[in-house]
mmCIF file of C-alpha atoms and ligand atoms in Angstrom:
data_model
loop_
_atom_site.group_PDB
_atom_site.id
_atom_site.type_symbol
_atom_site.label_atom_id
_atom_site.label_comp_id
_atom_site.label_asym_id
_atom_site.label_seq_id
_atom_site.Cartn_x
_atom_site.Cartn_y
_atom_site.Cartn_z
ATOM 1 C CA MET A 136 25.556 -18.016 -19.024
ATOM 2 C CA THR A 137 23.151 -16.866 -16.355
ATOM 3 C CA LEU A 138 23.532 -16.757 -12.594
ATOM 4 C CA SER A 139 19.789 -16.513 -12.053
ATOM 5 C CA TYR A 140 18.992 -20.150 -11.223
ATOM 6 C CA GLY A 141 18.045 -20.553 -7.579
ATOM 7 C CA ARG A 142 15.369 -18.703 -5.643
ATOM 8 C CA GLN A 143 14.099 -15.531 -7.326
ATOM 9 C CA TYR A 144 13.394 -12.289 -5.463
ATOM 10 C CA LEU A 145 10.452 -10.350 -6.880
ATOM 11 C CA ALA A 146 11.576 -6.939 -5.612
ATOM 12 C CA ILE A 147 8.741 -4.988 -7.218
ATOM 13 C CA PRO A 148 6.374 -2.922 -5.059
ATOM 14 C CA GLY A 149 3.507 -5.329 -5.295
ATOM 15 C CA PRO A 150 2.565 -8.011 -5.702
ATOM 16 C CA SER A 151 5.219 -8.927 -3.171
ATOM 17 C CA VAL A 152 6.967 -12.190 -2.324
ATOM 18 C CA VAL A 153 4.443 -14.815 -1.204
ATOM 19 C CA PRO A 154 5.862 -16.930 1.646
ATOM 20 C CA ASP A 155 5.915 -20.708 1.144
ATOM 21 C CA ARG A 156 3.784 -20.973 4.259
ATOM 22 C CA VAL A 157 1.047 -18.877 2.636
ATOM 23 C CA LEU A 158 1.255 -20.865 -0.604
ATOM 24 C CA ASN A 159 1.087 -24.148 1.300
ATOM 25 C CA ALA A 160 -1.898 -22.948 3.320
ATOM 26 C CA MET A 161 -3.708 -22.330 0.026
ATOM 27 C CA HIS A 162 -2.790 -25.723 -1.420
ATOM 28 C CA LYS A 163 -5.878 -27.404 0.025
ATOM 29 C CA ALA A 164 -8.983 -29.154 -1.205
ATOM 30 C CA ALA A 165 -12.014 -26.893 -1.605
ATOM 31 C CA PRO A 166 -13.663 -26.373 1.774
ATOM 32 C CA ASN A 167 -17.299 -26.333 2.771
ATOM 33 C CA ILE A 168 -18.325 -22.679 2.794
ATOM 34 C CA TYR A 169 -21.474 -23.195 4.899
ATOM 35 C CA GLU A 170 -20.033 -24.662 8.065
ATOM 36 C CA GLY A 171 -16.798 -25.995 9.439
ATOM 37 C CA ALA A 172 -13.213 -24.783 9.551
ATOM 38 C CA LEU A 173 -13.425 -21.946 7.019
ATOM 39 C CA VAL A 174 -16.530 -20.391 8.539
ATOM 40 C CA ASP A 175 -15.109 -20.758 12.044
ATOM 41 C CA MET A 176 -11.843 -19.138 10.989
ATOM 42 C CA VAL A 177 -13.180 -15.818 9.682
ATOM 43 C CA PRO A 178 -14.239 -14.006 12.898
ATOM 44 C CA GLY A 179 -10.725 -14.382 14.323
ATOM 45 C CA MET A 180 -9.264 -13.089 11.067
ATOM 46 C CA ILE A 181 -11.349 -9.947 11.272
ATOM 47 C CA GLU A 182 -9.910 -9.310 14.739
ATOM 48 C CA ASP A 183 -6.369 -9.952 13.512
ATOM 49 C CA LEU A 184 -6.834 -7.660 10.525
ATOM 50 C CA LYS A 185 -8.091 -4.935 12.842
ATOM 51 C CA ASN A 186 -4.991 -5.411 14.997
ATOM 52 C CA VAL A 187 -2.799 -4.950 11.929
ATOM 53 C CA ALA A 188 -4.752 -1.810 10.987
ATOM 54 C CA ARG A 189 -4.635 -0.622 14.610
ATOM 55 C CA THR A 190 -8.370 -0.105 14.865
ATOM 56 C CA ARG A 191 -11.270 -1.293 16.980
ATOM 57 C CA ALA A 192 -13.731 -0.156 14.294
ATOM 58 C CA ASN A 193 -15.049 -2.210 11.373
ATOM 59 C CA ALA A 194 -13.384 -4.323 8.683
ATOM 60 C CA ALA A 195 -14.973 -5.497 5.429
ATOM 61 C CA ILE A 196 -13.396 -8.046 3.078
ATOM 62 C CA TYR A 197 -14.077 -7.852 -0.671
ATOM 63 C CA ILE A 198 -13.070 -10.208 -3.453
ATOM 64 C CA GLY A 199 -11.053 -7.748 -5.484
ATOM 65 C CA ASN A 200 -7.788 -5.879 -5.687
ATOM 66 C CA GLY A 201 -6.853 -2.423 -4.466
ATOM 67 C CA HIS A 202 -8.944 -0.790 -7.184
ATOM 68 C CA ALA A 203 -11.973 -2.676 -5.871
ATOM 69 C CA ALA A 204 -11.224 -1.485 -2.327
ATOM 70 C CA TRP A 205 -10.991 2.100 -3.632
ATOM 71 C CA GLU A 206 -14.396 1.803 -5.258
ATOM 72 C CA ALA A 207 -15.922 -0.027 -2.274
ATOM 73 C CA ALA A 208 -14.806 2.665 0.157
ATOM 74 C CA LEU A 209 -16.151 5.517 -1.967
ATOM 75 C CA ALA A 210 -19.384 3.747 -2.886
ATOM 76 C CA ASN A 211 -20.429 3.645 0.773
ATOM 77 C CA VAL A 212 -19.979 7.319 1.578
ATOM 78 C CA VAL A 213 -19.934 9.319 -1.654
ATOM 79 C CA ALA A 214 -23.073 9.970 -3.676
ATOM 80 C CA PRO A 215 -23.145 11.524 -7.170
ATOM 81 C CA GLY A 216 -22.548 15.256 -6.829
ATOM 82 C CA ASP A 217 -20.767 15.011 -3.472
ATOM 83 C CA LYS A 218 -17.571 17.013 -3.273
ATOM 84 C CA ILE A 219 -14.254 15.213 -2.682
ATOM 85 C CA LEU A 220 -10.844 16.746 -2.107
ATOM 86 C CA ALA A 221 -8.246 14.338 -3.496
ATOM 87 C CA LEU A 222 -4.712 14.944 -2.220
ATOM 88 C CA THR A 223 -2.245 13.700 -4.819
ATOM 89 C CA ASN A 224 1.501 13.179 -5.060
ATOM 90 C CA GLY A 225 1.700 10.200 -7.332
ATOM 91 C CA VAL A 226 -0.165 7.919 -9.698
ATOM 92 C CA PHE A 227 -2.242 6.239 -7.017
ATOM 93 C CA GLY A 228 -3.714 9.435 -5.592
ATOM 94 C CA HIS A 229 -4.898 10.239 -9.108
ATOM 95 C CA GLY A 230 -6.185 6.698 -9.603
ATOM 96 C CA TRP A 231 -8.431 6.947 -6.555
ATOM 97 C CA ALA A 232 -9.635 10.390 -7.658
ATOM 98 C CA GLU A 233 -10.556 8.932 -11.043
ATOM 99 C CA ILE A 234 -12.675 6.225 -9.404
ATOM 100 C CA ALA A 235 -14.478 8.916 -7.402
ATOM 101 C CA ARG A 236 -15.088 10.953 -10.563
ATOM 102 C CA ASN A 237 -16.560 7.927 -12.324
ATOM 103 C CA LEU A 238 -18.923 7.404 -9.387
ATOM 104 C CA GLY A 239 -20.238 10.894 -10.116
ATOM 105 C CA ALA A 240 -18.410 12.755 -7.356
ATOM 106 C CA ASP A 241 -17.352 16.358 -7.836
ATOM 107 C CA VAL A 242 -13.613 15.790 -7.394
ATOM 108 C CA GLU A 243 -11.160 18.583 -6.716
ATOM 109 C CA VAL A 244 -7.615 17.325 -7.217
ATOM 110 C CA PHE A 245 -5.096 19.022 -4.923
ATOM 111 C CA GLU A 246 -1.692 18.276 -6.450
ATOM 112 C CA PHE A 247 1.574 18.345 -4.519
ATOM 113 C CA GLY A 248 3.917 17.166 -7.280
ATOM 114 C CA LYS A 249 6.016 14.033 -7.447
ATOM 115 C CA GLN A 250 8.688 14.818 -4.900
ATOM 116 C CA ALA A 251 7.046 16.246 -1.790
ATOM 117 C CA PRO A 252 4.367 15.272 0.725
ATOM 118 C CA VAL A 253 1.090 17.115 1.199
ATOM 119 C CA ASP A 254 1.747 20.739 2.205
ATOM 120 C CA LEU A 255 -0.206 21.090 5.433
ATOM 121 C CA ALA A 256 -0.377 24.897 5.373
ATOM 122 C CA ARG A 257 -1.918 24.893 1.897
ATOM 123 C CA LEU A 258 -4.329 22.152 2.946
ATOM 124 C CA ALA A 259 -5.396 24.250 5.945
ATOM 125 C CA GLN A 260 -6.089 27.192 3.614
ATOM 126 C CA VAL A 261 -8.232 25.147 1.250
ATOM 127 C CA LEU A 262 -10.218 23.557 4.069
ATOM 128 C CA SER A 263 -10.777 26.902 5.850
ATOM 129 C CA ALA A 264 -11.974 28.441 2.593
ATOM 130 C CA ASP A 265 -14.640 25.699 2.286
ATOM 131 C CA LYS A 266 -17.184 27.750 4.210
ATOM 132 C CA GLY A 267 -20.312 25.629 4.010
ATOM 133 C CA SER A 268 -18.224 22.429 4.506
ATOM 134 C CA LYS A 269 -19.076 21.285 0.994
ATOM 135 C CA ILE A 270 -16.149 18.856 0.972
ATOM 136 C CA LYS A 271 -17.556 15.557 2.189
ATOM 137 C CA ALA A 272 -14.359 13.523 2.134
ATOM 138 C CA VAL A 273 -10.627 14.077 1.829
ATOM 139 C CA THR A 274 -8.778 11.223 0.129
ATOM 140 C CA ALA A 275 -5.081 10.730 0.815
ATOM 141 C CA VAL A 276 -2.521 8.070 0.015
ATOM 142 C CA HIS A 277 -0.337 7.088 2.969
ATOM 143 C CA VAL A 278 2.489 5.829 0.746
ATOM 144 C CA ASP A 279 2.201 6.573 -2.959
ATOM 145 C CA THR A 280 3.958 3.599 -4.482
ATOM 146 C CA SER A 281 4.794 5.421 -7.715
ATOM 147 C CA THR A 282 6.795 8.267 -6.164
ATOM 148 C CA GLY A 283 7.678 6.670 -2.829
ATOM 149 C CA ILE A 284 6.339 9.652 -0.912
ATOM 150 C CA ARG A 285 4.887 9.034 2.534
ATOM 151 C CA ASN A 286 2.266 11.518 3.692
ATOM 152 C CA ASP A 287 1.898 12.339 7.387
ATOM 153 C CA ILE A 288 -1.634 11.101 8.024
ATOM 154 C CA ALA A 289 -1.726 12.092 11.711
ATOM 155 C CA ALA A 290 -0.816 15.638 10.676
ATOM 156 C CA LEU A 291 -3.566 15.696 8.017
ATOM 157 C CA ARG A 292 -6.087 14.855 10.717
ATOM 158 C CA ARG A 293 -4.693 17.583 12.996
ATOM 159 C CA VAL A 294 -5.121 20.136 10.207
ATOM 160 C CA MET A 295 -8.718 19.031 9.610
ATOM 161 C CA ASP A 296 -9.449 19.243 13.336
ATOM 162 C CA GLU A 297 -7.738 22.621 13.730
ATOM 163 C CA VAL A 298 -9.877 24.215 11.031
ATOM 164 C CA GLY A 299 -12.904 22.283 12.337
ATOM 165 C CA HIS A 300 -13.665 20.601 9.021
ATOM 166 C CA PRO A 301 -16.145 17.698 9.317
ATOM 167 C CA ALA A 302 -15.102 15.818 6.141
ATOM 168 C CA LEU A 303 -14.237 12.136 6.350
ATOM 169 C CA LEU A 304 -10.529 11.352 6.172
ATOM 170 C CA MET A 305 -10.090 8.431 3.747
ATOM 171 C CA VAL A 306 -6.650 6.871 3.417
ATOM 172 C CA ASP A 307 -5.136 4.437 0.923
ATOM 173 C CA CYS A 308 -2.771 2.101 2.826
ATOM 174 C CA ILE A 309 -2.519 -0.451 0.032
ATOM 175 C CA ALA A 310 1.288 -0.161 -0.094
ATOM 176 C CA SER A 311 1.933 0.685 3.534
ATOM 177 C CA LEU A 312 -0.242 -1.668 5.586
ATOM 178 C CA GLY A 313 2.040 -4.159 7.292
ATOM 179 C CA CYS A 314 5.169 -2.190 6.332
ATOM 180 C CA ASP A 315 4.994 1.332 7.704
ATOM 181 C CA VAL A 316 3.668 2.611 11.018
ATOM 182 C CA PHE A 317 -0.048 3.272 10.653
ATOM 183 C CA GLU A 318 -2.465 3.921 13.520
ATOM 184 C CA MET A 319 -6.021 4.085 12.200
ATOM 185 C CA ASP A 320 -7.765 4.941 15.469
ATOM 186 C CA ALA A 321 -5.042 7.026 17.119
ATOM 187 C CA TRP A 322 -4.657 9.093 13.939
ATOM 188 C CA GLY A 323 -8.397 9.597 13.500
ATOM 189 C CA VAL A 324 -8.752 7.930 10.098
ATOM 190 C CA ASP A 325 -12.387 7.342 9.064
ATOM 191 C CA VAL A 326 -11.915 4.979 6.137
ATOM 192 C CA MET A 327 -8.815 2.982 5.230
ATOM 193 C CA VAL A 328 -8.338 0.760 2.203
ATOM 194 C CA ALA A 329 -5.800 -2.021 1.757
ATOM 195 C CA ALA A 330 -5.261 -5.161 -0.310
ATOM 196 C CA SER A 331 -3.806 -8.605 0.234
ATOM 197 C CA GLN A 332 -0.797 -8.574 -2.078
ATOM 198 C CA LYS A 333 1.655 -6.130 -0.561
ATOM 199 C CA GLY A 334 2.540 -6.026 3.131
ATOM 200 C CA LEU A 335 0.015 -8.790 3.781
ATOM 201 C CA MET A 336 2.056 -11.277 1.693
ATOM 202 C CA THR A 337 -0.967 -12.996 0.090
ATOM 203 C CA PRO A 338 -1.725 -13.192 -3.659
ATOM 204 C CA PRO A 339 -3.795 -10.340 -5.131
ATOM 205 C CA GLY A 340 -7.522 -10.906 -4.782
ATOM 206 C CA LEU A 341 -8.693 -9.500 -1.447
ATOM 207 C CA GLY A 342 -9.620 -5.846 -0.991
ATOM 208 C CA LEU A 343 -9.986 -4.607 2.580
ATOM 209 C CA VAL A 344 -11.957 -1.621 3.798
ATOM 210 C CA PHE A 345 -11.812 -0.468 7.407
ATOM 211 C CA PHE A 346 -14.335 2.158 8.506
ATOM 212 C CA SER A 347 -14.984 4.158 11.645
ATOM 213 C CA HIS A 348 -18.255 4.635 13.467
ATOM 214 C CA LYS A 349 -18.488 8.127 11.942
ATOM 215 C CA ALA A 350 -18.073 6.732 8.409
ATOM 216 C CA GLY A 351 -20.682 4.071 9.221
ATOM 217 C CA LYS A 352 -23.138 6.864 10.065
ATOM 218 C CA VAL A 353 -22.412 8.598 6.760
ATOM 219 C CA ARG A 354 -23.127 5.331 4.951
ATOM 220 C CA ASP A 355 -26.419 4.975 6.851
ATOM 221 C CA ARG A 356 -27.536 8.336 5.445
ATOM 222 C CA MET A 357 -26.727 7.389 1.815
ATOM 223 C CA ALA A 358 -29.793 7.195 -0.425
ATOM 224 C CA ARG A 359 -28.464 4.060 -2.090
ATOM 225 C CA VAL A 360 -25.371 1.873 -2.126
ATOM 226 C CA GLY A 361 -24.957 -0.963 -4.629
ATOM 227 C CA SER A 362 -25.424 -4.391 -3.061
ATOM 228 C CA TYR A 363 -22.008 -5.716 -3.895
ATOM 229 C CA TRP A 364 -20.160 -2.729 -2.433
ATOM 230 C CA ASP A 365 -22.308 -2.261 0.678
ATOM 231 C CA TRP A 366 -19.958 -2.649 3.620
ATOM 232 C CA ARG A 367 -22.674 -3.226 6.237
ATOM 233 C CA PRO A 368 -23.153 -6.982 5.646
ATOM 234 C CA ARG A 369 -19.478 -7.417 4.762
ATOM 235 C CA ALA A 370 -18.423 -6.177 8.165
ATOM 236 C CA ARG A 371 -19.936 -9.498 9.363
ATOM 237 C CA PRO A 372 -18.434 -11.805 6.726
ATOM 238 C CA GLU A 373 -19.016 -15.008 8.669
ATOM 239 C CA HIS A 374 -22.655 -14.385 7.889
ATOM 240 C CA PHE A 375 -22.216 -12.531 4.655
ATOM 241 C CA TYR A 376 -20.377 -15.166 2.660
ATOM 242 C CA GLN A 377 -22.804 -17.903 3.599
ATOM 243 C CA TYR A 378 -26.018 -16.137 2.736
ATOM 244 C CA PHE A 379 -25.732 -12.783 0.979
ATOM 245 C CA GLY A 380 -22.421 -12.173 -0.676
ATOM 246 C CA GLY A 381 -21.793 -15.118 -2.939
ATOM 247 C CA THR A 382 -19.003 -17.616 -2.572
ATOM 248 C CA ALA A 383 -16.281 -16.708 -0.102
ATOM 249 C CA PRO A 384 -12.728 -16.245 -1.475
ATOM 250 C CA THR A 385 -11.888 -19.565 0.172
ATOM 251 C CA HIS A 386 -8.216 -20.050 -0.653
ATOM 252 C CA HIS A 387 -7.297 -16.407 -0.322
ATOM 253 C CA LEU A 388 -8.742 -16.496 3.173
ATOM 254 C CA MET A 389 -6.612 -19.569 3.955
ATOM 255 C CA GLY A 390 -3.521 -17.789 2.669
ATOM 256 C CA LEU A 391 -4.284 -14.597 4.560
ATOM 257 C CA ARG A 392 -4.854 -16.624 7.740
ATOM 258 C CA ALA A 393 -1.316 -18.008 7.417
ATOM 259 C CA ALA A 394 0.091 -14.524 6.737
ATOM 260 C CA LEU A 395 -1.635 -13.116 9.825
ATOM 261 C CA ASP A 396 -0.197 -16.016 11.866
ATOM 262 C CA MET A 397 3.274 -15.127 10.597
ATOM 263 C CA ILE A 398 2.781 -11.491 11.628
ATOM 264 C CA ALA A 399 1.694 -12.599 15.101
ATOM 265 C CA GLU A 400 4.627 -15.008 15.459
ATOM 266 C CA GLU A 401 7.122 -12.331 14.457
ATOM 267 C CA GLY A 402 5.998 -10.423 17.539
ATOM 268 C CA GLY A 403 3.030 -8.515 16.160
ATOM 269 C CA ILE A 404 2.730 -5.593 13.792
ATOM 270 C CA GLN A 405 5.238 -3.408 15.675
ATOM 271 C CA ALA A 406 7.962 -6.017 15.151
ATOM 272 C CA VAL A 407 7.032 -6.202 11.467
ATOM 273 C CA TRP A 408 7.264 -2.404 11.187
ATOM 274 C CA ALA A 409 10.661 -2.449 12.920
ATOM 275 C CA ARG A 410 12.032 -5.019 10.454
ATOM 276 C CA HIS A 411 10.829 -2.963 7.488
ATOM 277 C CA GLU A 412 12.335 0.181 8.979
ATOM 278 C CA VAL A 413 15.821 -1.314 9.321
ATOM 279 C CA LEU A 414 15.739 -2.926 5.861
ATOM 280 C CA ALA A 415 14.623 0.368 4.299
ATOM 281 C CA ARG A 416 17.466 2.217 6.007
ATOM 282 C CA ALA A 417 19.941 -0.380 4.762
ATOM 283 C CA ILE A 418 18.710 0.151 1.192
ATOM 284 C CA TRP A 419 18.909 3.925 1.576
ATOM 285 C CA ALA A 420 22.433 3.739 3.011
ATOM 286 C CA ALA A 421 23.498 1.802 -0.091
ATOM 287 C CA CYS A 422 21.729 4.235 -2.418
ATOM 288 C CA ASP A 423 23.353 7.200 -0.647
ATOM 289 C CA ALA A 424 26.773 5.667 -1.234
ATOM 290 C CA TRP A 425 26.060 4.828 -4.895
ATOM 291 C CA GLY A 426 24.751 8.334 -5.480
ATOM 292 C CA ASN A 427 27.877 9.916 -4.070
ATOM 293 C CA GLY A 428 29.595 10.848 -7.334
ATOM 294 C CA GLY A 429 27.494 8.307 -9.233
ATOM 295 C CA SER A 430 24.433 8.197 -11.457
ATOM 296 C CA LEU A 431 21.824 7.183 -8.857
ATOM 297 C CA ALA A 432 19.489 9.543 -6.981
ATOM 298 C CA PHE A 433 16.408 9.200 -4.784
ATOM 299 C CA ASN A 434 13.109 10.510 -6.077
ATOM 300 C CA VAL A 435 12.401 11.735 -2.544
ATOM 301 C CA ALA A 436 15.556 13.491 -1.340
ATOM 302 C CA ASP A 437 14.490 13.870 2.294
ATOM 303 C CA ALA A 438 14.483 10.480 4.059
ATOM 304 C CA ALA A 439 11.788 11.771 6.437
ATOM 305 C CA HIS A 440 9.314 11.695 3.535
ATOM 306 C CA ARG A 441 10.295 8.250 2.257
ATOM 307 C CA ASN A 442 8.633 5.040 3.403
ATOM 308 C CA ASN A 443 9.542 1.529 4.468
ATOM 309 C CA ALA A 444 7.854 -0.405 1.631
ATOM 310 C CA VAL A 445 9.163 0.997 -1.664
ATOM 311 C CA THR A 446 12.041 3.203 -2.797
ATOM 312 C CA ALA A 447 11.763 5.188 -6.041
ATOM 313 C CA LEU A 448 15.066 5.898 -7.785
ATOM 314 C CA ARG A 449 16.429 7.745 -10.766
ATOM 315 C CA LEU A 450 19.536 7.155 -12.871
ATOM 316 C CA LYS A 451 21.119 10.137 -14.592
ATOM 317 C CA SER A 452 22.070 7.768 -17.416
ATOM 318 C CA PRO A 453 18.856 6.336 -18.939
ATOM 319 C CA LEU A 454 19.853 2.751 -18.290
ATOM 320 C CA ALA A 455 17.276 1.751 -15.665
ATOM 321 C CA THR A 456 15.415 -0.571 -18.040
ATOM 322 C CA GLU A 457 18.672 -2.304 -18.958
ATOM 323 C CA LEU A 458 19.620 -2.518 -15.294
ATOM 324 C CA ARG A 459 16.248 -4.115 -14.394
ATOM 325 C CA ARG A 460 16.587 -6.622 -17.210
ATOM 326 C CA TRP A 461 20.175 -7.439 -16.296
ATOM 327 C CA CYS A 462 19.249 -8.035 -12.644
ATOM 328 C CA GLU A 463 16.372 -10.322 -13.597
ATOM 329 C CA ALA A 464 18.046 -12.301 -16.383
ATOM 330 C CA LYS A 465 21.508 -12.614 -14.887
ATOM 331 C CA ALA A 466 20.849 -12.699 -11.168
ATOM 332 C CA GLY A 467 17.217 -13.588 -10.386
ATOM 333 C CA VAL A 468 16.178 -10.250 -8.857
ATOM 334 C CA THR A 469 13.227 -8.429 -10.434
ATOM 335 C CA LEU A 470 13.222 -4.675 -9.782
ATOM 336 C CA GLY A 471 10.172 -2.446 -10.271
ATOM 337 C CA ILE A 472 9.580 -0.167 -13.254
ATOM 338 C CA GLY A 473 9.368 3.570 -12.733
ATOM 339 C CA LEU A 474 5.699 4.503 -12.608
ATOM 340 C CA GLY A 475 4.210 7.860 -13.539
ATOM 341 C CA MET A 476 7.524 9.684 -13.824
ATOM 342 C CA ALA A 477 7.572 9.600 -17.637
ATOM 343 C CA ALA A 478 5.482 7.956 -20.357
ATOM 344 C CA PRO A 479 6.743 4.526 -21.488
ATOM 345 C CA ASP A 480 7.431 5.888 -25.000
ATOM 346 C CA ASP A 481 9.430 8.848 -23.624
ATOM 347 C CA PRO A 482 13.215 8.192 -23.493
ATOM 348 C CA ALA A 483 13.108 9.590 -19.929
ATOM 349 C CA TRP A 484 11.126 6.446 -18.950
ATOM 350 C CA HIS A 485 14.444 4.571 -18.920
ATOM 351 C CA GLY A 486 15.792 6.757 -16.141
ATOM 352 C CA TYR A 487 13.528 5.398 -13.390
ATOM 353 C CA PHE A 488 13.114 2.233 -11.364
ATOM 354 C CA ARG A 489 11.841 1.201 -7.955
ATOM 355 C CA ILE A 490 12.792 -1.317 -5.309
ATOM 356 C CA GLY A 491 9.971 -3.106 -3.498
ATOM 357 C CA HIS A 492 10.909 -4.075 0.066
ATOM 358 C CA MET A 493 7.493 -4.962 1.429
ATOM 359 C CA GLY A 494 6.221 -8.000 3.260
ATOM 360 C CA HIS A 495 8.203 -11.243 3.273
ATOM 361 C CA VAL A 496 11.674 -9.677 3.032
ATOM 362 C CA ASN A 497 14.687 -10.151 5.274
ATOM 363 C CA ALA A 498 18.284 -9.019 5.649
ATOM 364 C CA HIS A 499 19.858 -11.553 3.308
ATOM 365 C CA MET A 500 17.338 -10.813 0.559
ATOM 366 C CA VAL A 501 18.018 -7.088 0.833
ATOM 367 C CA LEU A 502 21.812 -7.485 0.959
ATOM 368 C CA GLY A 503 21.663 -9.906 -1.977
ATOM 369 C CA MET A 504 19.442 -7.562 -3.969
ATOM 370 C CA LEU A 505 21.797 -4.634 -3.306
ATOM 371 C CA GLY A 506 24.795 -6.732 -4.349
ATOM 372 C CA VAL A 507 23.009 -7.635 -7.576
ATOM 373 C CA ILE A 508 22.216 -3.979 -8.352
ATOM 374 C CA GLU A 509 25.857 -3.091 -7.846
ATOM 375 C CA ALA A 510 26.986 -5.944 -10.110
ATOM 376 C CA GLY A 511 24.467 -4.790 -12.705
ATOM 377 C CA MET A 512 25.687 -1.197 -12.585
ATOM 378 C CA LYS A 513 29.261 -2.417 -12.987
ATOM 379 C CA ALA A 514 28.353 -4.684 -15.907
ATOM 380 C CA LEU A 515 26.474 -1.894 -17.678
ATOM 381 C CA GLY A 516 29.053 0.816 -17.039
ATOM 382 C CA ILE A 517 26.745 2.907 -14.843
ATOM 383 C CA ALA A 518 28.800 5.187 -12.583
ATOM 384 C CA TYR A 519 28.332 4.625 -8.859
ATOM 385 C CA GLY A 520 29.998 5.697 -5.634
ATOM 386 C CA ALA A 521 31.887 3.197 -3.457
ATOM 387 C CA GLY A 522 30.979 1.600 -0.133
ATOM 388 C CA ALA A 523 27.282 0.853 -0.694
ATOM 389 C CA LEU A 524 27.253 -2.730 0.506
ATOM 390 C CA GLU A 525 29.430 -1.882 3.459
ATOM 391 C CA ALA A 526 27.020 0.911 4.415
ATOM 392 C CA ALA A 527 24.009 -1.397 4.144
ATOM 393 C CA ALA A 528 25.729 -4.123 6.159
ATOM 394 C CA ALA A 529 26.578 -1.565 8.840
ATOM 395 C CA VAL A 530 22.902 -0.583 9.200
ATOM 396 C CA ILE A 531 21.961 -4.238 9.621
ATOM 397 C CA ALA A 532 24.854 -4.903 12.014
ATOM 398 C CA GLU A 533 23.854 -1.956 14.210
ATOM 399 C CA ALA A 534 20.247 -3.140 14.388
HETATM 400 C C1 PLP B 121 -0.828 -1.243 -5.494
HETATM 401 C C2 PLP B 121 -1.509 0.014 -5.087
HETATM 402 C C3 PLP B 121 -2.812 0.320 -5.510
HETATM 403 C C4 PLP B 121 -3.562 -0.515 -6.510
HETATM 404 O O1 PLP B 121 -3.815 -1.791 -6.053
HETATM 405 P P1 PLP B 121 -4.329 -2.883 -7.111
HETATM 406 O O2 PLP B 121 -4.452 -4.118 -6.296
HETATM 407 O O3 PLP B 121 -3.271 -2.967 -8.163
HETATM 408 O O4 PLP B 121 -5.619 -2.398 -7.643
HETATM 409 C C5 PLP B 121 -3.393 1.459 -5.034
HETATM 410 N N1 PLP B 121 -2.760 2.270 -4.183
HETATM 411 C C6 PLP B 121 -1.491 2.026 -3.772
HETATM 412 C C7 PLP B 121 -0.830 2.980 -2.829
HETATM 413 C C8 PLP B 121 -0.845 0.889 -4.213
HETATM 414 O O5 PLP B 121 0.417 0.647 -3.809
#
């Protein structure tokens, strides 16, 4: 017998749940890409995307996933031999560094482990020691989806300003955009990358790159940038897709239009952030209770360094794989695998899992998901502390 029939909840940290409204918006006949509704729609979307990213600067849309956005961002400002300082505390920081290395950059990886955010004092030391300002760009991940660590991007900028370092600040917001507070202009971010399939609730297939005036100037001084990655024509996609860039990602644009409408109707990006914040706290309240005398623990102990899109967890008993499979097969909730904490062939792999709570998620989904995890732990004999669902409900009631 299974209790999984009914609506499924894909509670992995990306791709996230796609709203019916987004799916329906994509269920359309192929549009004319040269004139008409699709072409007329794109300029307004660029403005709405910039509102979500909290920037007045530039936005470029690529047909690609987050990896494509990583490469696009670097390809415009990093030439072979340029020095990059890659701040890492999870798989995705390393992934971006690897892309930079393969573009020929001289990448220095600055590792902060899997449990803590970037250490600002150590960053200040490294930047001050870079006497001739050899470092051209600092790459950082706002929320590393593998570890669940959130880095303080505003503070990174303050450190760079305090030591007077001119490097570009490049930030991966692929997990956090549309989930966690992010202020591109106010925080002084030069380049930000995102993708459609997490907080933006649209299927994977669009990579987004936002870039400041300063980053635009750096691109203008590049000796060469490959045609496909060049962000200059893409920052005007209403023109780009008709004449220079190949076929527009027609249906993804339709889906993203619907997702941006949903964000606006919710009350704008601040309202969306507020919803994610409460739901994250409800999940953490439950996890705190389960962990009290039980098997469960947070990867990031200090809630101040967690984020509102994904929670990375550990079980002292290596039953996380069984728990994920139980939740999916018996109850229709798919939890995320642990990523980067142990190799898949290491028995320790089975001690980790993650909960995705990004995008199209509400209180009943979160409470249902938490109830399913508790049922799964009971069924599998995993020890857990009492009062988790009550604690989560209290967070939601108070909000
Ligand atoms: C998902 C994710 C990526 C990779 O995105 P893809 O679309 O899978 O290429 C990169 N960085 C972060 C922080 C992510 O969450």
